[in-house]
C-alpha positions as YAML, in Angstrom:
chain: A
units: angstrom
residues:
- id: 1
  name: MET
  ca: [0.02, -0.25, -0.20]
- id: 2
  name: LYS
  ca: [2.99, 2.43, 0.90]
- id: 3
  name: ASP
  ca: [4.58, 1.90, -2.46]
- id: 4
  name: PHE
  ca: [0.97, 2.17, -4.26]
- id: 5
  name: ILE
  ca: [0.51, 5.77, -2.54]
- id: 6
  name: SER
  ca: [4.09, 6.67, -3.42]
- id: 7
  name: ASP
  ca: [3.71, 5.83, -6.92]
- id: 8
  name: LEU
  ca: [0.25, 7.70, -6.98]
- id: 9
  name: LYS
  ca: [1.84, 10.53, -5.92]
- id: 10
  name: GLN
  ca: [4.23, 10.39, -8.89]
- id: 11
  name: LEU
  ca: [1.98, 10.05, -11.38]
- id: 12
  name: ILE
  ca: [-0.41, 12.76, -10.44]
- id: 13
  name: LYS
  ca: [2.62, 15.14, -9.89]
- id: 14
  name: VAL
  ca: [1.68, 15.92, -6.12]
- id: 15
  name: ARG
  ca: [3.99, 19.04, -5.82]
- id: 16
  name: LEU
  ca: [2.68, 20.22, -8.78]
- id: 17
  name: SER
  ca: [-0.64, 19.48, -8.20]
- id: 18
  name: PHE
  ca: [-0.97, 21.31, -4.88]
- id: 19
  name: THR
  ca: [0.64, 24.33, -6.41]
- id: 20
  name: VAL
  ca: [-1.88, 24.74, -9.00]
- id: 21
  name: VAL
  ca: [-4.69, 24.20, -6.19]
- id: 22
  name: PHE
  ca: [-2.89, 26.51, -3.85]
- id: 23
  name: SER
  ca: [-3.39, 29.03, -6.83]
- id: 24
  name: ALA
  ca: [-7.28, 28.26, -7.72]
- id: 25
  name: SER
  ca: [-7.52, 28.38, -3.93]
- id: 26
  name: VAL
  ca: [-6.51, 31.79, -3.41]
- id: 27
  name: ALA
  ca: [-8.29, 32.77, -6.42]
- id: 28
  name: PHE
  ca: [-11.36, 31.34, -4.71]
- id: 29
  name: LEU
  ca: [-11.03, 33.32, -1.47]
- id: 30
  name: VAL
  ca: [-10.29, 36.65, -3.53]
- id: 31
  name: GLY
  ca: [-13.57, 35.84, -4.86]
- id: 32
  name: SER
  ca: [-15.28, 35.45, -1.81]
- id: 33
  name: ARG
  ca: [-14.11, 38.34, -0.42]
- id: 34
  name: ALA
  ca: [-15.20, 40.34, -3.04]
- id: 35
  name: GLN
  ca: [-18.86, 38.85, -2.39]
- id: 36
  name: GLY
  ca: [-18.28, 39.68, 1.36]
- id: 37
  name: ASP
  ca: [-18.26, 36.14, 2.71]
- id: 38
  name: ILE
  ca: [-16.32, 32.68, 2.66]
- id: 39
  name: ASN
  ca: [-17.97, 29.36, 1.86]
- id: 40
  name: TRP
  ca: [-15.94, 26.93, 3.39]
- id: 41
  name: LEU
  ca: [-17.63, 23.69, 2.14]
- id: 42
  name: ASN
  ca: [-17.41, 25.08, -1.04]
- id: 43
  name: TRP
  ca: [-13.43, 26.11, -0.60]
- id: 44
  name: ALA
  ca: [-12.91, 22.37, 0.47]
- id: 45
  name: ILE
  ca: [-14.76, 20.86, -3.02]
- id: 46
  name: LEU
  ca: [-12.65, 23.36, -4.98]
- id: 47
  name: THR
  ca: [-9.61, 22.23, -3.33]
- id: 48
  name: ILE
  ca: [-10.88, 18.01, -3.15]
- id: 49
  name: GLY
  ca: [-12.13, 18.66, -6.96]
- id: 50
  name: GLY
  ca: [-9.31, 20.86, -8.23]
- id: 51
  name: LEU
  ca: [-6.59, 18.37, -7.00]
- id: 52
  name: LEU
  ca: [-8.43, 15.51, -8.73]
- id: 53
  name: VAL
  ca: [-8.81, 17.14, -11.88]
- id: 54
  name: THR
  ca: [-5.19, 18.20, -11.57]
- id: 55
  name: GLY
  ca: [-3.65, 15.07, -11.08]
- id: 56
  name: SER
  ca: [-6.28, 13.67, -13.83]
- id: 57
  name: ALA
  ca: [-4.28, 15.77, -16.55]
- id: 58
  name: ASN
  ca: [-0.92, 14.82, -15.21]
- id: 59
  name: GLY
  ca: [-1.60, 11.32, -15.27]
- id: 60
  name: PHE
  ca: [-2.81, 11.39, -19.02]
- id: 61
  name: ASN
  ca: [0.34, 13.45, -19.52]
- id: 62
  name: GLU
  ca: [2.37, 10.79, -17.97]
- id: 63
  name: ILE
  ca: [1.10, 7.91, -19.94]
- id: 64
  name: ILE
  ca: [1.15, 9.96, -23.42]
- id: 65
  name: GLU
  ca: [4.81, 10.57, -22.57]
- id: 66
  name: ARG
  ca: [5.77, 6.95, -20.77]
- id: 67
  name: ASP
  ca: [8.47, 5.94, -23.56]
- id: 68
  name: LEU
  ca: [9.75, 9.48, -23.49]
- id: 69
  name: ASP
  ca: [10.38, 9.76, -19.54]
- id: 70
  name: LYS
  ca: [12.73, 6.51, -19.81]
- id: 71
  name: LEU
  ca: [14.74, 8.61, -21.97]
- id: 72
  name: MET
  ca: [15.08, 11.51, -18.86]
- id: 73
  name: LYS
  ca: [16.90, 11.10, -16.01]
- id: 74
  name: ARG
  ca: [14.75, 12.64, -13.99]
- id: 75
  name: THR
  ca: [11.20, 10.98, -14.83]
- id: 76
  name: ALA
  ca: [13.16, 7.47, -15.74]
- id: 77
  name: ASP
  ca: [12.00, 6.32, -12.10]
- id: 78
  name: ARG
  ca: [8.02, 7.51, -12.57]
- id: 79
  name: PRO
  ca: [5.98, 4.07, -12.09]
- id: 80
  name: LEU
  ca: [5.18, 4.06, -15.69]
- id: 81
  name: PRO
  ca: [8.50, 4.11, -17.11]
- id: 82
  name: ALA
  ca: [10.15, 2.20, -14.43]
- id: 83
  name: GLY
  ca: [7.12, -0.63, -14.84]
- id: 84
  name: ARG
  ca: [5.31, -0.62, -11.40]
- id: 85
  name: MET
  ca: [2.27, 0.81, -13.11]
- id: 86
  name: THR
  ca: [0.94, -0.22, -16.13]
- id: 87
  name: SER
  ca: [-0.47, 2.26, -18.73]
- id: 88
  name: GLY
  ca: [-3.98, 0.76, -18.26]
- id: 89
  name: GLN
  ca: [-4.00, 1.10, -14.23]
- id: 90
  name: ALA
  ca: [-2.54, 4.63, -14.69]
- id: 91
  name: LEU
  ca: [-5.28, 4.84, -17.46]
- id: 92
  name: VAL
  ca: [-8.40, 4.01, -15.06]
- id: 93
  name: LEU
  ca: [-6.87, 6.23, -12.10]
- id: 94
  name: SER
  ca: [-6.66, 9.47, -14.28]
- id: 95
  name: LEU
  ca: [-10.29, 8.78, -15.52]
- id: 96
  name: LEU
  ca: [-11.40, 8.16, -11.91]
- id: 97
  name: MET
  ca: [-9.77, 11.22, -10.97]
- id: 98
  name: GLY
  ca: [-11.05, 13.35, -13.92]
- id: 99
  name: LEU
  ca: [-14.69, 11.99, -13.55]
- id: 100
  name: VAL
  ca: [-14.94, 12.65, -9.57]
- id: 101
  name: GLY
  ca: [-13.05, 15.68, -9.99]
- id: 102
  name: THR
  ca: [-15.01, 17.25, -12.52]
- id: 103
  name: LEU
  ca: [-18.20, 16.24, -10.92]
- id: 104
  name: LEU
  ca: [-17.33, 17.85, -7.49]
- id: 105
  name: LEU
  ca: [-16.82, 21.25, -9.83]
- id: 106
  name: VAL
  ca: [-19.57, 21.13, -11.38]
- id: 107
  name: ARG
  ca: [-21.34, 20.88, -7.95]
- id: 108
  name: LEU
  ca: [-20.08, 24.57, -7.68]
- id: 109
  name: ASN
  ca: [-21.54, 26.04, -10.96]
- id: 110
  name: PHE
  ca: [-21.64, 24.78, -14.24]
- id: 111
  name: LEU
  ca: [-18.80, 26.88, -15.58]
- id: 112
  name: THR
  ca: [-16.26, 25.47, -13.20]
- id: 113
  name: GLY
  ca: [-16.88, 22.23, -14.49]
- id: 114
  name: VAL
  ca: [-16.18, 23.22, -17.94]
- id: 115
  name: LEU
  ca: [-13.03, 24.82, -17.59]
- id: 116
  name: SER
  ca: [-11.69, 22.25, -15.27]
- id: 117
  name: VAL
  ca: [-12.02, 19.68, -18.79]
- id: 118
  name: PHE
  ca: [-10.84, 22.12, -20.83]
- id: 119
  name: SER
  ca: [-8.14, 22.64, -18.89]
- id: 120
  name: ILE
  ca: [-7.30, 18.69, -18.88]
- id: 121
  name: LEU
  ca: [-8.05, 18.31, -22.57]
- id: 122
  name: LEU
  ca: [-5.99, 21.21, -23.19]
- id: 123
  name: TYR
  ca: [-3.01, 20.44, -21.25]
- id: 124
  name: ALA
  ca: [-2.91, 16.22, -21.91]
- id: 125
  name: PHE
  ca: [-4.14, 16.15, -25.38]
- id: 126
  name: PHE
  ca: [-2.16, 19.70, -27.00]
- id: 127
  name: TYR
  ca: [0.40, 20.94, -24.75]
- id: 128
  name: THR
  ca: [1.91, 17.53, -24.58]
- id: 129
  name: PRO
  ca: [2.02, 16.37, -28.22]
- id: 130
  name: LEU
  ca: [3.31, 19.52, -29.14]
- id: 131
  name: LYS
  ca: [6.25, 19.41, -26.54]
- id: 132
  name: GLN
  ca: [8.16, 17.62, -29.18]
- id: 133
  name: LYS
  ca: [7.31, 19.68, -32.10]
- id: 134
  name: SER
  ca: [7.45, 23.23, -31.44]
- id: 135
  name: PRO
  ca: [8.24, 26.01, -28.81]
- id: 136
  name: ILE
  ca: [4.54, 26.73, -29.38]
- id: 137
  name: ALA
  ca: [3.99, 24.30, -26.62]
- id: 138
  name: VAL
  ca: [4.81, 26.85, -24.26]
- id: 139
  name: PHE
  ca: [2.38, 29.15, -25.68]
- id: 140
  name: VAL
  ca: [-0.42, 26.49, -25.61]
- id: 141
  name: GLY
  ca: [0.61, 24.96, -22.14]
- id: 142
  name: ALA
  ca: [0.03, 28.66, -20.91]
- id: 143
  name: PHE
  ca: [-3.30, 28.60, -21.17]
- id: 144
  name: PRO
  ca: [-4.55, 25.61, -19.06]
- id: 145
  name: GLY
  ca: [-1.30, 26.66, -16.63]
- id: 146
  name: ALA
  ca: [-3.16, 30.03, -16.16]
- id: 147
  name: LEU
  ca: [-6.97, 28.72, -15.70]
- id: 148
  name: PRO
  ca: [-6.27, 27.75, -12.31]
- id: 149
  name: PRO
  ca: [-7.08, 31.25, -10.72]
- id: 150
  name: LEU
  ca: [-10.02, 31.65, -13.09]
- id: 151
  name: ILE
  ca: [-11.60, 28.26, -12.30]
- id: 152
  name: GLY
  ca: [-11.25, 29.74, -8.25]
- id: 153
  name: TYR
  ca: [-12.34, 32.91, -8.92]
- id: 154
  name: PHE
  ca: [-15.59, 31.41, -10.93]
- id: 155
  name: ALA
  ca: [-16.22, 29.05, -7.93]
- id: 156
  name: ALA
  ca: [-16.56, 31.60, -5.44]
- id: 157
  name: TYR
  ca: [-19.73, 32.29, -7.28]
- id: 158
  name: LYS
  ca: [-23.38, 30.73, -8.03]
- id: 159
  name: GLN
  ca: [-23.73, 32.64, -11.34]
- id: 160
  name: PRO
  ca: [-20.20, 33.50, -12.45]
- id: 161
  name: PHE
  ca: [-19.63, 36.46, -14.11]
- id: 162
  name: ILE
  ca: [-16.70, 37.86, -15.92]
- id: 163
  name: ASP
  ca: [-15.11, 41.22, -15.01]
- id: 164
  name: GLU
  ca: [-11.67, 42.29, -14.54]
- id: 165
  name: ILE
  ca: [-10.47, 40.53, -11.58]
- id: 166
  name: PRO
  ca: [-10.78, 37.22, -13.00]
- id: 167
  name: LEU
  ca: [-8.86, 38.29, -16.64]
- id: 168
  name: ILE
  ca: [-6.19, 39.83, -14.49]
- id: 169
  name: LEU
  ca: [-5.29, 36.92, -12.44]
- id: 170
  name: PHE
  ca: [-5.67, 34.90, -15.33]
- id: 171
  name: GLY
  ca: [-3.06, 37.63, -16.87]
- id: 172
  name: ILE
  ca: [-0.54, 37.27, -14.19]
- id: 173
  name: GLN
  ca: [-0.42, 33.63, -14.45]
- id: 174
  name: PHE
  ca: [-0.23, 33.68, -18.09]
- id: 175
  name: VAL
  ca: [2.87, 35.86, -18.47]
- id: 176
  name: TRP
  ca: [4.50, 34.23, -15.40]
- id: 177
  name: GLN
  ca: [4.58, 31.10, -17.14]
- id: 178
  name: PHE
  ca: [7.05, 32.08, -20.19]
- id: 179
  name: PRO
  ca: [10.20, 33.00, -18.13]
- id: 180
  name: HIS
  ca: [9.15, 29.81, -15.40]
- id: 181
  name: PHE
  ca: [8.97, 27.12, -18.10]
- id: 182
  name: TRP
  ca: [11.72, 28.90, -20.25]
- id: 183
  name: SER
  ca: [14.11, 28.68, -17.34]
- id: 184
  name: ILE
  ca: [13.35, 25.28, -16.48]
- id: 185
  name: ALA
  ca: [13.99, 24.13, -19.94]
- id: 186
  name: TRP
  ca: [17.32, 26.13, -20.13]
- id: 187
  name: VAL
  ca: [18.28, 24.65, -16.91]
- id: 188
  name: LEU
  ca: [16.84, 20.75, -17.93]
- id: 189
  name: ASP
  ca: [17.89, 21.02, -21.59]
- id: 190
  name: GLU
  ca: [20.10, 18.03, -21.62]
- id: 191
  name: ASP
  ca: [17.37, 16.04, -20.48]
- id: 192
  name: TYR
  ca: [14.89, 17.18, -22.46]
- id: 193
  name: LYS
  ca: [17.29, 16.78, -25.75]
- id: 194
  name: ARG
  ca: [17.15, 13.13, -24.50]
- id: 195
  name: ALA
  ca: [13.06, 13.04, -25.03]
- id: 196
  name: GLY
  ca: [13.39, 15.56, -28.20]
- id: 197
  name: PHE
  ca: [11.07, 18.30, -25.87]
- id: 198
  name: ARG
  ca: [11.61, 21.56, -27.56]
- id: 199
  name: LEU
  ca: [10.07, 24.14, -25.27]
- id: 200
  name: LEU
  ca: [13.24, 26.92, -25.95]
- id: 201
  name: PRO
  ca: [12.43, 29.81, -27.75]
- id: 202
  name: THR
  ca: [14.87, 28.98, -30.52]
- id: 203
  name: THR
  ca: [15.11, 25.43, -29.51]
- id: 204
  name: LYS
  ca: [18.79, 26.45, -28.46]
- id: 205
  name: LYS
  ca: [20.24, 27.95, -25.49]
- id: 206
  name: ASP
  ca: [21.43, 30.72, -27.18]
- id: 207
  name: SER
  ca: [21.08, 34.93, -27.04]
- id: 208
  name: ILE
  ca: [17.52, 34.95, -28.83]
- id: 209
  name: SER
  ca: [16.38, 32.45, -25.88]
- id: 210
  name: ALA
  ca: [17.81, 34.30, -23.42]
- id: 211
  name: PHE
  ca: [16.50, 37.62, -24.29]
- id: 212
  name: MET
  ca: [12.98, 35.99, -24.98]
- id: 213
  name: VAL
  ca: [13.49, 34.91, -21.17]
- id: 214
  name: PHE
  ca: [14.23, 38.79, -19.71]
- id: 215
  name: LEU
  ca: [11.54, 39.75, -22.15]
- id: 216
  name: SER
  ca: [8.73, 38.02, -20.21]
- id: 217
  name: ALA
  ca: [10.27, 38.29, -17.11]
- id: 218
  name: ALA
  ca: [10.23, 42.24, -17.25]
- id: 219
  name: LEU
  ca: [6.56, 41.87, -19.11]
- id: 220
  name: VAL
  ca: [5.68, 40.19, -15.32]
- id: 221
  name: ILE
  ca: [6.01, 43.60, -13.61]
- id: 222
  name: PRO
  ca: [3.46, 45.68, -15.31]
- id: 223
  name: VAL
  ca: [0.92, 42.89, -15.36]
- id: 224
  name: SER
  ca: [1.25, 42.41, -11.96]
- id: 225
  name: LEU
  ca: [0.57, 45.82, -10.97]
- id: 226
  name: LEU
  ca: [-2.70, 45.72, -12.93]
- id: 227
  name: PRO
  ca: [-4.61, 44.70, -9.48]
- id: 228
  name: THR
  ca: [-3.69, 48.15, -7.97]
- id: 229
  name: TRP
  ca: [-3.93, 49.94, -11.15]
- id: 230
  name: TYR
  ca: [-7.81, 48.73, -11.17]
- id: 231
  name: GLY
  ca: [-8.28, 49.61, -7.53]
- id: 232
  name: PHE
  ca: [-8.59, 46.00, -6.00]
- id: 233
  name: ALA
  ca: [-5.75, 45.60, -4.68]
- id: 234
  name: GLY
  ca: [-3.60, 48.15, -2.46]
- id: 235
  name: TYR
  ca: [0.13, 49.68, -2.67]
- id: 236
  name: THR
  ca: [1.48, 46.63, -0.50]
- id: 237
  name: LEU
  ca: [0.71, 44.27, -3.49]
- id: 238
  name: ALA
  ca: [2.19, 47.12, -6.10]
- id: 239
  name: GLY
  ca: [5.18, 46.99, -3.73]
- id: 240
  name: VAL
  ca: [5.62, 43.58, -3.28]
- id: 241
  name: SER
  ca: [5.51, 42.83, -6.96]
- id: 242
  name: LEU
  ca: [7.25, 45.76, -8.30]
- id: 243
  name: LEU
  ca: [10.55, 44.62, -6.02]
- id: 244
  name: SER
  ca: [9.83, 41.00, -6.59]
- id: 245
  name: GLY
  ca: [9.26, 41.59, -10.06]
- id: 246
  name: LEU
  ca: [12.74, 43.79, -10.52]
- id: 247
  name: LEU
  ca: [14.68, 41.03, -8.66]
- id: 248
  name: PHE
  ca: [12.99, 38.44, -11.36]
- id: 249
  name: THR
  ca: [14.17, 40.68, -14.40]
- id: 250
  name: TYR
  ca: [17.95, 41.07, -12.74]
- id: 251
  name: PHE
  ca: [18.16, 37.51, -12.62]
- id: 252
  name: ALA
  ca: [16.83, 37.00, -16.22]
- id: 253
  name: LEU
  ca: [19.04, 39.97, -17.58]
- id: 254
  name: GLN
  ca: [22.14, 38.22, -16.28]
- id: 255
  name: LEU
  ca: [21.07, 35.07, -17.80]
- id: 256
  name: PHE
  ca: [20.94, 37.35, -21.20]
- id: 257
  name: LEU
  ca: [24.08, 38.44, -20.36]
- id: 258
  name: LYS
  ca: [26.11, 35.47, -19.27]
- id: 259
  name: LYS
  ca: [23.85, 32.25, -20.72]
- id: 260
  name: ASP
  ca: [25.22, 30.38, -18.02]
- id: 261
  name: LEU
  ca: [23.44, 27.55, -16.04]
- id: 262
  name: ALA
  ca: [23.70, 29.55, -12.63]
- id: 263
  name: SER
  ca: [21.76, 32.46, -13.74]
- id: 264
  name: ALA
  ca: [19.22, 30.32, -15.69]
- id: 265
  name: LYS
  ca: [18.61, 28.17, -11.97]
- id: 266
  name: LYS
  ca: [17.98, 31.74, -10.32]
- id: 267
  name: VAL
  ca: [15.45, 32.42, -12.66]
- id: 268
  name: MET
  ca: [13.90, 29.25, -12.41]
- id: 269
  name: PHE
  ca: [13.90, 29.46, -8.38]
- id: 270
  name: THR
  ca: [12.51, 32.91, -8.45]
- id: 271
  name: SER
  ca: [10.01, 31.97, -10.50]
- id: 272
  name: PHE
  ca: [8.78, 29.36, -7.90]
- id: 273
  name: PHE
  ca: [7.82, 31.88, -5.15]
- id: 274
  name: ILE
  ca: [6.98, 35.20, -6.95]
- id: 275
  name: LEU
  ca: [3.74, 33.69, -8.41]
- id: 276
  name: PRO
  ca: [2.20, 32.32, -4.57]
- id: 277
  name: LEU
  ca: [3.94, 35.71, -3.00]
- id: 278
  name: MET
  ca: [2.28, 38.25, -5.24]
- id: 279
  name: GLN
  ca: [-1.14, 35.92, -4.81]
- id: 280
  name: LEU
  ca: [-0.76, 35.73, -0.69]
- id: 281
  name: VAL
  ca: [-0.33, 39.35, -0.51]
- id: 282
  name: LEU
  ca: [-3.17, 40.02, -3.03]
- id: 283
  name: LEU
  ca: [-5.20, 37.84, -0.66]
- id: 284
  name: PHE
  ca: [-4.44, 40.08, 2.31]
- id: 285
  name: ASP
  ca: [-4.36, 43.63, 0.35]
- id: 286
  name: PHE
  ca: [-7.76, 42.84, -1.50]
- id: 287
  name: ILE
  ca: [-10.11, 45.99, -1.70]
- id: 288
  name: LYS
  ca: [-13.67, 45.16, -2.64]
- id: 289
  name: ILE
  ca: [-14.82, 47.53, -5.29]
...
């Protein structure tokens, strides 16, 4: 049983799944504060349903890439390439998680459920196969990757509606993903090449790819200031976003100037904390409009 749980955690990429759910949960709380109250039962449903849906998408991803995972050092010990789990077992688990997760999210409202299904399809069946074909995979993958705050915000409403708040939350996470994934692609370039993944802008660790990392990191700054500009966040968020964004951009500039692994790692590790930091500060610095 212990081994099965360990393999299941690897199949659903538990750390990534919790990161995704964290983003959706914070957006749910922001949406709840916009209404004036928090329904904690719905928050729990969102959290559990979100984990299941995200785990399902990651499971489908690993089924599709099981032969490629054998070629990379960082993924060779996953349950499918290592032979500890069959594709059939993984498929049943992924379908079950996707079905139960979607049913839970549909209980909140229909749009939340639809967006969740859309995120699974887009991530598993469009982004995943594109990784071997073209760097445009990062652009395609940025859409399902930016849906969690949209899903979380809409989940807070019985009858969700679109205004600037969920769109800005989506936009921040969408833009952030480019320097995030490109810096990871730079760090893991040798491993990715073994599987034929083409994720850097030019598919190479050259000046153009480094400049694109720098440019996308710089774009995070103005986008992250939009909540304050539109009046639903205070100056605390603006200050945190500006300072962390400048640090992020500085490390990206160093990558452009040096084009070395150490600089890419600094961009990558900074990307891990900058988004959840801004999301948490937004939650506490939110202004009801």
